[in-house]
């Protein structure tokens, strides 16, 4: 995947062209820690990431630590617990998330499955909530995780809502896609070839493309208002026990939930 971080085009480092460089650099620290394989980075690591002197980085880290946005562990830094509080506050104010849980608890089929709601974020989706109705498929993405759109049904369902020219800009035919299993889509052309079918049938299907032995069905949520978030719903199942009849019931209830979230009045 392409690196989404801000390009460092001047000797002053990240944030030099920003109206609030300190804020830009603070956000870059949080993103770097979130992207780290271990979740821990040193002062030297972060100074190199931001492209600014260690002294400036040290002052920035001290301010973030005082705000409880990061934590210090010896010579290393990690994300702080304050971020959990902020994330929970954000999610609690999304009416869609609250309705999502209420519906899943009462739905005849979805109540026994693993269901998630996700938001489109560029070429990824971010999972906002997860209903645990099927303990056997807990190996799939958690709340807050990002997933490339090409690897998941909900990502493809959300892509299918976009105009063809927008999709073409994001995914040229020869674009190389991230691969997790032998069944993962590999090029932009393969991805775009599926979108017409998704639009016709009204849902997307993922067949072991992100996790071997797991399938997923997804639908998009009608946008609420001109600037509403681009949301999608997905349900995960074990391929060994999945049937077409089960899939039809899952899609039916996902579409009912999508209509409820997109048009709560009716």
Short mmCIF file of C-alpha atoms in Angstrom, two decimals:
data_model
loop_
_atom_site.label_atom_id
_atom_site.label_comp_id
_atom_site.label_asym_id
_atom_site.label_seq_id
_atom_site.Cartn_x
_atom_site.Cartn_y
_atom_site.Cartn_z
CA UNK A 1 0.00 0.00 0.00
CA UNK A 2 1.13 3.53 -0.61
CA UNK A 3 2.49 5.47 2.34
CA UNK A 4 -0.24 7.90 3.42
CA UNK A 5 1.98 10.06 5.62
CA UNK A 6 2.56 13.70 4.78
CA UNK A 7 5.50 14.27 2.46
CA UNK A 8 8.49 16.00 4.02
CA UNK A 9 9.48 18.48 1.35
CA UNK A 10 11.54 20.98 3.34
CA UNK A 11 14.50 20.84 5.68
CA UNK A 12 12.29 21.93 8.57
CA UNK A 13 10.63 18.53 8.69
CA UNK A 14 7.02 17.42 8.94
CA UNK A 15 4.55 20.22 9.62
CA UNK A 16 6.68 23.06 8.29
CA UNK A 17 3.99 24.04 5.77
CA UNK A 18 1.13 23.61 8.24
CA UNK A 19 -0.69 26.56 9.86
CA UNK A 20 -0.16 24.71 13.17
CA UNK A 21 3.05 22.67 12.85
CA UNK A 22 2.98 21.42 16.43
CA UNK A 23 -0.47 19.91 15.93
CA UNK A 24 0.61 18.28 12.67
CA UNK A 25 3.69 16.83 14.34
CA UNK A 26 1.70 15.61 17.34
CA UNK A 27 -0.70 13.81 15.02
CA UNK A 28 2.27 12.28 13.19
CA UNK A 29 3.63 10.94 16.49
CA UNK A 30 0.32 9.24 17.26
CA UNK A 31 0.09 7.79 13.75
CA UNK A 32 3.66 6.51 13.92
CA UNK A 33 3.02 4.76 17.23
CA UNK A 34 -0.22 3.29 15.90
CA UNK A 35 1.56 1.96 12.81
CA UNK A 36 4.53 0.52 14.70
CA UNK A 37 4.70 -3.28 14.65
CA UNK A 38 5.52 -3.36 18.37
CA UNK A 39 3.49 -0.31 19.37
CA UNK A 40 6.66 1.20 20.85
CA UNK A 41 9.13 3.74 19.45
CA UNK A 42 12.11 5.58 20.95
CA UNK A 43 12.86 9.29 20.86
CA UNK A 44 15.35 8.65 18.07
CA UNK A 45 12.77 6.68 16.09
CA UNK A 46 10.20 9.46 16.37
CA UNK A 47 12.66 12.26 15.60
CA UNK A 48 13.62 10.40 12.44
CA UNK A 49 9.94 9.84 11.60
CA UNK A 50 9.14 13.55 11.96
CA UNK A 51 12.37 14.79 10.41
CA UNK A 52 13.05 17.27 13.21
CA UNK A 53 15.78 17.53 15.89
CA UNK A 54 15.64 15.33 18.98
CA UNK A 55 15.30 18.38 21.22
CA UNK A 56 12.13 19.51 19.44
CA UNK A 57 10.78 15.95 19.41
CA UNK A 58 11.49 15.60 23.13
CA UNK A 59 9.45 18.72 23.93
CA UNK A 60 6.59 17.45 21.77
CA UNK A 61 6.61 14.06 23.48
CA UNK A 62 6.61 15.70 26.90
CA UNK A 63 3.48 17.69 26.01
CA UNK A 64 1.74 14.58 24.66
CA UNK A 65 2.70 12.64 27.77
CA UNK A 66 1.30 15.35 30.05
CA UNK A 67 -1.95 15.18 28.08
CA UNK A 68 -1.98 11.37 28.55
CA UNK A 69 -2.06 10.87 24.79
CA UNK A 70 1.16 8.85 24.97
CA UNK A 71 2.93 6.91 27.74
CA UNK A 72 6.62 6.50 28.46
CA UNK A 73 8.10 3.06 29.21
CA UNK A 74 11.80 3.43 29.87
CA UNK A 75 13.33 4.74 26.65
CA UNK A 76 10.23 3.93 24.59
CA UNK A 77 6.84 5.54 24.02
CA UNK A 78 3.41 4.00 23.40
CA UNK A 79 -0.09 5.32 22.76
CA UNK A 80 -1.82 6.53 25.92
CA UNK A 81 -5.08 5.46 27.50
CA UNK A 82 -6.58 8.90 26.95
CA UNK A 83 -7.00 7.93 23.31
CA UNK A 84 -9.34 5.12 24.38
CA UNK A 85 -11.50 7.63 26.22
CA UNK A 86 -11.58 9.96 23.22
CA UNK A 87 -12.39 7.12 20.84
CA UNK A 88 -15.18 5.87 23.08
CA UNK A 89 -16.61 9.39 23.32
CA UNK A 90 -16.59 9.69 19.53
CA UNK A 91 -18.34 6.35 19.03
CA UNK A 92 -20.91 7.04 21.76
CA UNK A 93 -22.10 10.07 19.83
CA UNK A 94 -22.69 8.16 16.64
CA UNK A 95 -26.37 7.27 16.63
CA UNK A 96 -25.62 4.69 13.95
CA UNK A 97 -23.41 2.69 16.32
CA UNK A 98 -26.05 2.56 19.06
CA UNK A 99 -28.75 1.49 16.59
CA UNK A 100 -26.34 -1.08 15.14
CA UNK A 101 -26.04 -2.88 18.48
CA UNK A 102 -29.78 -2.69 19.19
CA UNK A 103 -30.69 -4.21 15.83
CA UNK A 104 -28.11 -7.01 15.99
CA UNK A 105 -29.30 -8.12 19.42
CA UNK A 106 -32.85 -8.60 18.12
CA UNK A 107 -32.25 -9.88 14.58
CA UNK A 108 -33.10 -13.60 14.12
CA UNK A 109 -29.98 -14.40 12.07
CA UNK A 110 -27.47 -11.64 12.82
CA UNK A 111 -27.86 -12.07 16.59
CA UNK A 112 -25.90 -15.32 16.28
CA UNK A 113 -23.18 -13.96 13.99
CA UNK A 114 -20.19 -11.63 14.06
CA UNK A 115 -21.33 -8.32 12.58
CA UNK A 116 -19.39 -5.08 12.10
CA UNK A 117 -20.01 -1.51 11.02
CA UNK A 118 -17.20 0.29 9.19
CA UNK A 119 -16.45 3.70 7.71
CA UNK A 120 -14.67 4.40 4.43
CA UNK A 121 -11.32 6.18 4.91
CA UNK A 122 -9.57 6.65 1.57
CA UNK A 123 -8.44 3.23 0.34
CA UNK A 124 -9.15 1.64 3.73
CA UNK A 125 -12.09 1.01 6.00
CA UNK A 126 -12.05 1.64 9.74
CA UNK A 127 -14.15 -0.66 11.93
CA UNK A 128 -16.32 1.38 14.31
CA UNK A 129 -18.22 -1.32 16.14
CA UNK A 130 -18.41 -5.09 16.37
CA UNK A 131 -21.27 -7.29 17.55
CA UNK A 132 -20.06 -10.64 18.89
CA UNK A 133 -22.67 -13.27 18.17
CA UNK A 134 -20.38 -16.05 16.93
CA UNK A 135 -17.30 -16.74 19.11
CA UNK A 136 -15.74 -18.97 16.45
CA UNK A 137 -14.91 -16.04 14.16
CA UNK A 138 -13.33 -13.62 16.64
CA UNK A 139 -10.10 -13.79 14.64
CA UNK A 140 -11.42 -11.09 12.30
CA UNK A 141 -10.85 -7.32 12.58
CA UNK A 142 -11.47 -5.46 15.84
CA UNK A 143 -12.84 -1.99 16.60
CA UNK A 144 -10.44 0.67 15.38
CA UNK A 145 -8.63 -1.63 12.96
CA UNK A 146 -8.01 -0.52 9.40
CA UNK A 147 -8.35 -2.85 6.44
CA UNK A 148 -7.60 -2.20 2.74
CA UNK A 149 -10.88 -1.97 0.84
CA UNK A 150 -9.81 -4.65 -1.64
CA UNK A 151 -9.46 -7.27 1.09
CA UNK A 152 -12.90 -7.03 2.68
CA UNK A 153 -16.50 -7.25 1.58
CA UNK A 154 -17.48 -4.02 3.32
CA UNK A 155 -14.69 -2.17 1.55
CA UNK A 156 -15.87 -3.42 -1.82
CA UNK A 157 -19.49 -2.56 -0.99
CA UNK A 158 -18.46 1.01 -0.19
CA UNK A 159 -16.29 1.29 -3.30
CA UNK A 160 -19.25 0.21 -5.43
CA UNK A 161 -21.07 3.38 -4.34
CA UNK A 162 -18.42 5.62 -5.84
CA UNK A 163 -18.32 6.89 -9.43
CA UNK A 164 -16.24 4.82 -11.83
CA UNK A 165 -13.82 7.68 -12.48
CA UNK A 166 -13.17 8.07 -8.74
CA UNK A 167 -12.47 4.35 -8.41
CA UNK A 168 -10.20 4.50 -11.47
CA UNK A 169 -8.14 7.27 -9.88
CA UNK A 170 -7.76 5.27 -6.67
CA UNK A 171 -7.07 1.95 -8.40
CA UNK A 172 -5.51 1.99 -11.89
CA UNK A 173 -5.80 -1.35 -13.68
CA UNK A 174 -2.17 -2.19 -12.98
CA UNK A 175 -2.26 -1.18 -9.30
CA UNK A 176 -0.82 -3.90 -7.06
CA UNK A 177 -3.14 -4.70 -4.17
CA UNK A 178 -2.15 -6.02 -0.73
CA UNK A 179 -2.36 -9.82 -0.49
CA UNK A 180 -3.18 -11.86 2.62
CA UNK A 181 -4.33 -15.19 1.19
CA UNK A 182 -4.09 -17.04 -2.15
CA UNK A 183 -7.60 -15.75 -2.94
CA UNK A 184 -6.85 -12.05 -2.36
CA UNK A 185 -7.45 -9.78 -5.35
CA UNK A 186 -4.13 -8.72 -6.84
CA UNK A 187 -4.75 -5.86 -9.27
CA UNK A 188 -6.93 -2.82 -9.66
CA UNK A 189 -8.48 -4.41 -12.74
CA UNK A 190 -9.62 -7.46 -10.73
CA UNK A 191 -11.10 -5.24 -8.06
CA UNK A 192 -13.02 -3.03 -10.49
CA UNK A 193 -14.36 -6.07 -12.34
CA UNK A 194 -16.33 -7.03 -9.22
CA UNK A 195 -17.98 -3.65 -8.69
CA UNK A 196 -20.60 -3.98 -11.43
CA UNK A 197 -21.80 -7.29 -9.94
CA UNK A 198 -21.91 -5.75 -6.47
CA UNK A 199 -24.05 -2.88 -7.74
CA UNK A 200 -26.42 -5.29 -9.53
CA UNK A 201 -26.89 -7.72 -6.64
CA UNK A 202 -26.87 -5.08 -3.90
CA UNK A 203 -24.23 -6.67 -1.71
CA UNK A 204 -20.57 -7.68 -1.74
CA UNK A 205 -19.08 -11.11 -1.03
CA UNK A 206 -15.59 -11.88 0.21
CA UNK A 207 -14.46 -15.48 -0.27
CA UNK A 208 -11.43 -16.18 1.96
CA UNK A 209 -9.70 -13.07 0.61
CA UNK A 210 -8.50 -11.76 3.99
CA UNK A 211 -8.64 -14.89 6.15
CA UNK A 212 -8.51 -18.50 5.00
CA UNK A 213 -11.66 -20.38 5.98
CA UNK A 214 -13.74 -17.22 6.48
CA UNK A 215 -16.31 -15.61 4.16
CA UNK A 216 -18.03 -12.27 4.53
CA UNK A 217 -21.08 -10.47 3.14
CA UNK A 218 -21.55 -6.70 3.22
CA UNK A 219 -23.85 -3.86 2.20
CA UNK A 220 -23.48 -0.09 2.21
CA UNK A 221 -25.62 2.23 4.31
CA UNK A 222 -27.55 4.99 2.49
CA UNK A 223 -25.80 8.28 3.28
CA UNK A 224 -27.60 10.36 5.89
CA UNK A 225 -27.50 13.98 4.69
CA UNK A 226 -25.15 15.60 2.20
CA UNK A 227 -22.11 15.14 4.42
CA UNK A 228 -22.99 11.96 6.25
CA UNK A 229 -20.28 9.34 6.82
CA UNK A 230 -19.85 6.59 4.24
CA UNK A 231 -20.77 3.54 6.29
CA UNK A 232 -21.02 -0.17 5.53
CA UNK A 233 -22.15 -3.31 7.35
CA UNK A 234 -20.64 -6.77 7.17
CA UNK A 235 -21.26 -10.21 8.62
CA UNK A 236 -18.62 -12.91 8.87
CA UNK A 237 -19.10 -16.68 8.71
CA UNK A 238 -17.01 -19.83 8.63
CA UNK A 239 -16.88 -21.18 5.09
CA UNK A 240 -17.12 -24.79 6.27
CA UNK A 241 -20.63 -24.22 7.61
CA UNK A 242 -21.79 -21.41 5.30
CA UNK A 243 -24.74 -22.04 2.96
CA UNK A 244 -26.51 -20.00 0.30
CA UNK A 245 -29.68 -20.05 2.38
CA UNK A 246 -27.81 -18.66 5.37
CA UNK A 247 -26.22 -16.01 3.17
CA UNK A 248 -29.60 -14.91 1.83
CA UNK A 249 -30.92 -14.41 5.37
CA UNK A 250 -27.79 -12.51 6.36
CA UNK A 251 -28.08 -10.16 3.39
CA UNK A 252 -31.79 -9.61 4.04
CA UNK A 253 -31.16 -8.53 7.63
CA UNK A 254 -28.08 -6.46 6.71
CA UNK A 255 -30.21 -4.54 4.21
CA UNK A 256 -32.91 -4.00 6.84
CA UNK A 257 -30.30 -2.66 9.24
CA UNK A 258 -28.80 -0.45 6.51
CA UNK A 259 -32.20 1.08 5.78
CA UNK A 260 -32.73 1.70 9.50
CA UNK A 261 -29.37 3.43 9.85
CA UNK A 262 -29.71 5.46 6.67
CA UNK A 263 -33.30 6.54 7.23
CA UNK A 264 -34.12 6.31 10.95
CA UNK A 265 -37.55 7.89 10.45
CA UNK A 266 -38.77 5.24 8.26
#
